[in-house]
Amino acid sequence: MSLSVPKNELPIQQRNSTILTYPKQSSQQVPEIPVDPAYKPLQAKLALKFAAIDATTRLVERDHFGPLLVQKPFYPEGREVCHVVIIHPPGGVVGGDQLEISTQVGTSANAQITTPGATKWYKANGHTSHQKIRLDVNKGGALEWVPQETIFYNHANVEIDHQVTLEDDAIYVGCEILCFGRTASGETFDQGQIKQRTSIRRNDKLIWLEQIRLLGESSAMNGSLTLSGKTVCASLILTGKMLPQTLIDLAREEAEKITHGSGQVGISQLKSIIVVRYLGHSSEVARHIMLRIWGLFRPEVLGREAIVPRMWNT
């Protein structure tokens, strides 16, 4: 996740024509924490299905098990795009909890999924928390996956697997803002482990693979190939269409105005993917940058004006 490059060079390096994979971290093991044998982890599953019916995208299926659900869908920009908010009533993920989310966006359907607030991963207490996300988008469909911030508390032990499958000209937009430690409370992430894997396939061909393992107690976490001592990183990934260079240049200029030199931003356009990165110390700056750049790119990618997810304004 290195952004330590000369100012005039792109901070995202293409490892080959279709795959970007982060190098493995140190083999240092996470310290053992006593496990409570009586502890019963929470399990929750949510499955959603969207379909285009009479020029309206409808949420036609929603099955859930445990405290993971969505309420009534809403349409702030017309009937073509269905917006839903995923709710996790406990408000955070405790060590050992297991969450699964799956979504299918049907042919020519359009959906946007977000969350009502930050996702919090609490102290592990000897247990590893897991989250599996499966997002399928059929031809002509589009999915915007834009949850709010993710906060990893110190001593968290988390594994996240995020898989996206696309058909033909389907479009996927994914945004994430990761915060390491509760810096506002003076907490740093210096103990624990985070493993994350993100893959995107189009017509069964892998077009994006990104994986990382972070050990809070490892000096490698602050190295130039990972966080460089920063506490917040953010990514915006777009598929489906090449953007004009003038638009990318404008986005870079806008990002520079927002950071005022207090963070690093990079934008890379590969053959099948556009990637925007932020690395710094402010989740608010990260949010501002992601929304601003997505506001510039959305009309070009989806043919619709930018709209800030309603939950992001509450």
Short mmCIF file of C-alpha atoms in Angstrom, two decimals, residues 8-304:
data_model
loop_
_atom_site.label_atom_id
_atom_site.label_comp_id
_atom_site.label_asym_id
_atom_site.label_seq_id
_atom_site.Cartn_x
_atom_site.Cartn_y
_atom_site.Cartn_z
CA ASN A 8 5.06 13.60 -9.88
CA GLU A 9 4.69 9.84 -10.09
CA LEU A 10 1.60 7.77 -9.53
CA PRO A 11 1.62 6.14 -6.11
CA ILE A 12 -0.17 3.00 -7.29
CA GLN A 13 2.09 0.65 -9.18
CA GLN A 14 0.75 -1.87 -11.66
CA ARG A 15 2.30 -5.30 -11.03
CA ASN A 16 0.92 -6.76 -14.26
CA SER A 17 -1.87 -6.03 -16.69
CA THR A 18 -4.67 -7.30 -14.50
CA ILE A 19 -3.55 -8.03 -10.95
CA LEU A 20 -2.23 -5.91 -8.11
CA THR A 21 -1.10 -7.92 -5.10
CA TYR A 22 0.55 -6.54 -2.00
CA PRO A 23 3.65 -8.32 -0.70
CA LYS A 24 3.38 -10.54 2.35
CA GLN A 25 4.14 -9.01 5.70
CA SER A 26 6.49 -10.39 8.32
CA SER A 27 5.83 -13.93 9.47
CA GLN A 28 5.73 -12.66 13.05
CA GLN A 29 2.86 -14.28 14.93
CA VAL A 30 0.14 -12.47 16.84
CA PRO A 31 0.63 -12.99 20.59
CA GLU A 32 -1.61 -15.64 22.11
CA ILE A 33 -4.59 -14.31 24.07
CA PRO A 34 -6.46 -16.58 26.49
CA VAL A 35 -9.69 -17.87 24.97
CA ASP A 36 -12.88 -18.11 26.96
CA PRO A 37 -14.22 -21.63 26.20
CA ALA A 38 -17.76 -20.54 27.11
CA TYR A 39 -17.80 -17.74 24.55
CA LYS A 40 -20.34 -18.14 21.73
CA PRO A 41 -19.63 -15.94 18.70
CA LEU A 42 -22.43 -14.11 16.95
CA GLN A 43 -23.33 -15.31 13.46
CA ALA A 44 -25.29 -13.19 11.02
CA LYS A 45 -26.12 -13.51 7.33
CA LEU A 46 -27.84 -11.22 4.84
CA ALA A 47 -28.78 -12.01 1.24
CA LEU A 48 -30.21 -9.37 -1.11
CA LYS A 49 -31.46 -9.56 -4.68
CA PHE A 50 -32.31 -6.62 -6.94
CA ALA A 51 -34.24 -6.79 -10.22
CA ALA A 52 -35.23 -4.25 -12.87
CA ILE A 53 -39.02 -4.34 -13.31
CA ASP A 54 -40.88 -1.78 -15.44
CA ALA A 55 -37.98 0.70 -15.38
CA THR A 56 -37.73 0.41 -11.59
CA THR A 57 -35.02 -1.39 -9.65
CA ARG A 58 -36.72 -3.31 -6.88
CA LEU A 59 -35.40 -5.19 -3.87
CA VAL A 60 -37.14 -8.46 -4.70
CA GLU A 61 -35.50 -10.68 -2.07
CA ARG A 62 -34.02 -10.07 1.34
CA ASP A 63 -33.22 -12.97 3.62
CA HIS A 64 -31.41 -12.54 6.90
CA PHE A 65 -30.27 -14.59 9.84
CA GLY A 66 -29.19 -12.91 13.03
CA PRO A 67 -28.69 -9.15 13.56
CA LEU A 68 -27.90 -8.14 9.99
CA LEU A 69 -30.71 -6.64 7.93
CA VAL A 70 -31.99 -3.83 5.74
CA GLN A 71 -35.07 -1.69 6.14
CA LYS A 72 -37.32 -0.27 3.45
CA PRO A 73 -35.44 0.68 0.24
CA PHE A 74 -35.65 4.28 -0.91
CA TYR A 75 -35.27 6.21 -4.17
CA PRO A 76 -33.65 9.64 -3.70
CA GLU A 77 -32.70 9.91 -7.38
CA GLY A 78 -35.64 8.28 -9.14
CA ARG A 79 -36.92 4.74 -9.60
CA GLU A 80 -33.99 3.46 -11.63
CA VAL A 81 -31.62 3.27 -8.66
CA CYS A 82 -32.57 1.44 -5.49
CA HIS A 83 -30.77 2.59 -2.32
CA VAL A 84 -30.57 0.37 0.77
CA VAL A 85 -28.84 0.64 4.13
CA ILE A 86 -27.37 -2.42 5.82
CA ILE A 87 -27.96 -2.32 9.58
CA HIS A 88 -26.01 -4.25 12.20
CA PRO A 89 -27.92 -3.54 15.45
CA PRO A 90 -25.11 -4.54 17.88
CA GLY A 91 -23.17 -1.54 16.56
CA GLY A 92 -19.85 -3.34 16.39
CA VAL A 93 -18.16 -6.66 15.72
CA VAL A 94 -16.77 -8.55 18.71
CA GLY A 95 -13.94 -11.06 18.53
CA GLY A 96 -15.18 -14.30 16.99
CA ASP A 97 -18.26 -12.85 15.28
CA GLN A 98 -18.98 -14.07 11.76
CA LEU A 99 -20.81 -11.92 9.22
CA GLU A 100 -21.81 -12.86 5.68
CA ILE A 101 -23.33 -10.52 3.10
CA SER A 102 -24.34 -11.54 -0.41
CA THR A 103 -25.96 -9.40 -3.08
CA GLN A 104 -27.18 -10.13 -6.60
CA VAL A 105 -27.95 -7.25 -8.94
CA GLY A 106 -30.01 -8.47 -11.88
CA THR A 107 -29.77 -7.53 -15.54
CA SER A 108 -30.06 -3.74 -16.04
CA ALA A 109 -30.75 -3.17 -12.33
CA ASN A 110 -29.00 -0.41 -10.38
CA ALA A 111 -28.36 -0.46 -6.64
CA GLN A 112 -26.45 1.51 -4.04
CA ILE A 113 -25.62 -0.03 -0.66
CA THR A 114 -24.29 1.82 2.36
CA THR A 115 -24.30 1.71 6.17
CA PRO A 116 -25.79 4.10 8.76
CA GLY A 117 -22.48 4.69 10.52
CA ALA A 118 -18.95 3.46 11.01
CA THR A 119 -18.30 -0.27 11.34
CA LYS A 120 -16.31 -1.01 14.51
CA TRP A 121 -14.15 -4.08 15.01
CA TYR A 122 -13.55 -4.50 18.72
CA LYS A 123 -10.80 -6.19 20.71
CA ALA A 124 -10.38 -9.83 19.72
CA ASN A 125 -10.27 -11.44 23.19
CA GLY A 126 -8.59 -14.48 21.70
CA HIS A 127 -11.04 -14.90 18.81
CA THR A 128 -10.78 -14.01 15.12
CA SER A 129 -13.70 -12.11 13.58
CA HIS A 130 -14.69 -12.91 10.00
CA GLN A 131 -16.60 -11.03 7.31
CA LYS A 132 -17.42 -12.50 3.91
CA ILE A 133 -18.89 -10.32 1.17
CA ARG A 134 -20.15 -11.69 -2.17
CA LEU A 135 -21.39 -9.21 -4.76
CA ASP A 136 -22.71 -10.39 -8.16
CA VAL A 137 -23.75 -7.96 -10.90
CA ASN A 138 -25.42 -9.19 -14.10
CA LYS A 139 -24.99 -7.63 -17.53
CA GLY A 140 -26.18 -4.06 -17.82
CA GLY A 141 -26.38 -3.76 -14.06
CA ALA A 142 -24.51 -1.48 -11.66
CA LEU A 143 -23.71 -1.69 -7.97
CA GLU A 144 -22.27 1.02 -5.75
CA TRP A 145 -20.88 -0.44 -2.52
CA VAL A 146 -20.19 2.59 -0.31
CA PRO A 147 -20.18 1.76 3.41
CA GLN A 148 -19.02 4.36 5.89
CA GLU A 149 -15.72 4.14 7.76
CA THR A 150 -14.32 0.95 9.22
CA ILE A 151 -12.55 1.37 12.57
CA PHE A 152 -10.18 -1.32 13.82
CA TYR A 153 -9.74 -1.11 17.59
CA ASN A 154 -6.40 -2.01 19.08
CA HIS A 155 -6.05 -5.79 19.66
CA ALA A 156 -8.63 -6.56 16.93
CA ASN A 157 -8.08 -9.77 14.96
CA VAL A 158 -10.02 -9.58 11.70
CA GLU A 159 -10.26 -11.49 8.43
CA ILE A 160 -12.24 -9.95 5.55
CA ASP A 161 -12.89 -11.62 2.20
CA HIS A 162 -14.56 -9.43 -0.46
CA GLN A 163 -15.48 -11.03 -3.79
CA VAL A 164 -17.10 -9.32 -6.77
CA THR A 165 -18.26 -11.05 -9.96
CA LEU A 166 -19.37 -9.11 -13.04
CA GLU A 167 -21.04 -10.09 -16.29
CA ASP A 168 -20.23 -8.43 -19.63
CA ASP A 169 -20.62 -4.65 -19.19
CA ALA A 170 -21.72 -4.70 -15.53
CA ILE A 171 -20.34 -1.87 -13.39
CA TYR A 172 -19.02 -2.05 -9.84
CA VAL A 173 -17.96 0.85 -7.66
CA GLY A 174 -16.48 0.13 -4.25
CA CYS A 175 -15.32 2.58 -1.61
CA GLU A 176 -13.75 1.89 1.77
CA ILE A 177 -12.16 4.04 4.45
CA LEU A 178 -10.07 2.13 6.99
CA CYS A 179 -9.06 3.66 10.33
CA PHE A 180 -6.43 1.94 12.46
CA GLY A 181 -7.01 2.63 16.12
CA ARG A 182 -9.24 5.25 17.73
CA THR A 183 -6.87 8.13 17.21
CA ALA A 184 -9.35 10.67 18.59
CA SER A 185 -9.08 8.83 21.91
CA GLY A 186 -5.31 8.58 21.69
CA GLU A 187 -5.37 4.90 20.75
CA THR A 188 -3.01 3.42 18.19
CA PHE A 189 -3.22 0.06 16.46
CA ASP A 190 -0.07 -1.53 17.84
CA GLN A 191 -1.43 -4.98 18.72
CA GLY A 192 -3.60 -7.29 16.61
CA GLN A 193 -3.96 -8.49 13.05
CA ILE A 194 -5.96 -7.55 9.98
CA LYS A 195 -6.14 -9.75 6.90
CA GLN A 196 -8.09 -8.53 3.90
CA ARG A 197 -8.56 -9.93 0.42
CA THR A 198 -10.47 -8.27 -2.43
CA SER A 199 -11.02 -9.87 -5.82
CA ILE A 200 -13.01 -8.80 -8.88
CA ARG A 201 -13.84 -11.10 -11.79
CA ARG A 202 -15.49 -10.29 -15.08
CA ASN A 203 -16.93 -13.22 -17.01
CA ASP A 204 -14.84 -15.55 -14.80
CA LYS A 205 -11.60 -13.69 -15.60
CA LEU A 206 -9.74 -12.20 -12.65
CA ILE A 207 -9.23 -8.47 -13.26
CA TRP A 208 -8.28 -7.39 -9.75
CA LEU A 209 -6.69 -9.08 -6.75
CA GLU A 210 -5.58 -7.22 -3.67
CA GLN A 211 -4.55 -8.77 -0.39
CA ILE A 212 -2.78 -7.57 2.70
CA ARG A 213 -1.90 -8.71 6.18
CA LEU A 214 -1.17 -6.14 8.85
CA LEU A 215 0.34 -6.94 12.25
CA GLY A 216 -0.01 -4.07 14.68
CA GLU A 217 3.10 -5.08 16.61
CA SER A 218 5.23 -5.43 13.47
CA SER A 219 7.51 -2.61 12.34
CA ALA A 220 6.60 -3.60 8.75
CA MET A 221 3.15 -2.06 9.28
CA ASN A 222 4.75 1.37 9.29
CA GLY A 223 7.03 0.62 6.35
CA SER A 224 6.90 2.24 2.95
CA LEU A 225 5.09 -0.78 1.44
CA THR A 226 2.22 -0.56 3.91
CA LEU A 227 0.95 2.44 5.90
CA SER A 228 4.11 4.55 6.20
CA GLY A 229 3.13 5.45 9.75
CA LYS A 230 -0.31 6.73 8.71
CA THR A 231 -3.51 5.79 10.55
CA VAL A 232 -6.12 6.14 7.77
CA CYS A 233 -6.23 4.72 4.26
CA ALA A 234 -9.03 4.86 1.73
CA SER A 235 -9.71 3.32 -1.66
CA LEU A 236 -12.19 3.96 -4.44
CA ILE A 237 -12.32 1.26 -7.13
CA LEU A 238 -14.32 1.64 -10.33
CA THR A 239 -14.85 -0.77 -13.18
CA GLY A 240 -16.64 -0.53 -16.48
CA LYS A 241 -15.28 2.41 -18.41
CA MET A 242 -12.05 4.21 -19.23
CA LEU A 243 -12.05 7.85 -18.18
CA PRO A 244 -10.63 10.78 -20.17
CA GLN A 245 -7.24 11.98 -18.95
CA THR A 246 -8.56 15.52 -18.48
CA LEU A 247 -11.08 14.24 -15.92
CA ILE A 248 -8.41 12.31 -14.03
CA ASP A 249 -6.16 15.39 -13.99
CA LEU A 250 -9.05 17.46 -12.61
CA ALA A 251 -9.64 14.87 -9.88
CA ARG A 252 -5.98 15.03 -8.87
CA GLU A 253 -6.15 18.82 -8.64
CA GLU A 254 -9.30 18.69 -6.51
CA ALA A 255 -7.76 16.10 -4.19
CA GLU A 256 -4.66 18.24 -3.73
CA LYS A 257 -6.83 21.18 -2.69
CA ILE A 258 -8.54 19.05 -0.05
CA THR A 259 -5.42 17.53 1.49
CA HIS A 260 -3.39 20.77 1.60
CA GLY A 261 -0.32 18.56 1.69
CA SER A 262 -1.46 16.74 4.84
CA GLY A 263 -1.94 13.39 3.10
CA GLN A 264 -1.16 11.56 -0.11
CA VAL A 265 -3.57 10.84 -2.95
CA GLY A 266 -2.99 8.77 -6.08
CA ILE A 267 -5.18 7.91 -9.05
CA SER A 268 -4.33 5.10 -11.45
CA GLN A 269 -6.20 3.98 -14.55
CA LEU A 270 -5.33 0.43 -15.50
CA LYS A 271 -6.79 -1.57 -18.37
CA SER A 272 -9.91 -2.67 -16.52
CA ILE A 273 -9.87 -0.72 -13.26
CA ILE A 274 -9.62 2.82 -11.96
CA VAL A 275 -8.17 3.12 -8.45
CA VAL A 276 -8.12 6.14 -6.15
CA ARG A 277 -6.03 6.01 -2.94
CA TYR A 278 -5.70 8.22 0.10
CA LEU A 279 -3.17 7.77 2.89
CA GLY A 280 -3.09 10.10 5.85
CA HIS A 281 -4.34 10.69 9.39
CA SER A 282 -7.89 11.99 8.87
CA SER A 283 -11.04 10.00 8.14
CA GLU A 284 -12.86 13.27 7.44
CA VAL A 285 -10.33 14.23 4.78
CA ALA A 286 -10.54 10.71 3.35
CA ARG A 287 -14.32 10.95 3.18
CA HIS A 288 -14.19 14.37 1.54
CA ILE A 289 -11.74 13.17 -1.10
CA MET A 290 -13.65 9.99 -1.89
CA LEU A 291 -16.94 11.86 -2.26
CA ARG A 292 -15.42 14.64 -4.34
CA ILE A 293 -13.69 12.32 -6.79
CA TRP A 294 -16.68 9.99 -7.03
CA GLY A 295 -18.77 13.10 -7.69
CA LEU A 296 -16.54 13.85 -10.67
CA PHE A 297 -16.42 10.29 -11.99
CA ARG A 298 -20.01 9.14 -11.44
CA PRO A 299 -21.59 11.03 -14.37
CA GLU A 300 -18.97 9.55 -16.70
CA VAL A 301 -19.21 5.98 -15.35
CA LEU A 302 -22.94 5.70 -14.63
CA GLY A 303 -24.40 8.58 -16.61
CA ARG A 304 -25.93 10.04 -13.43
#
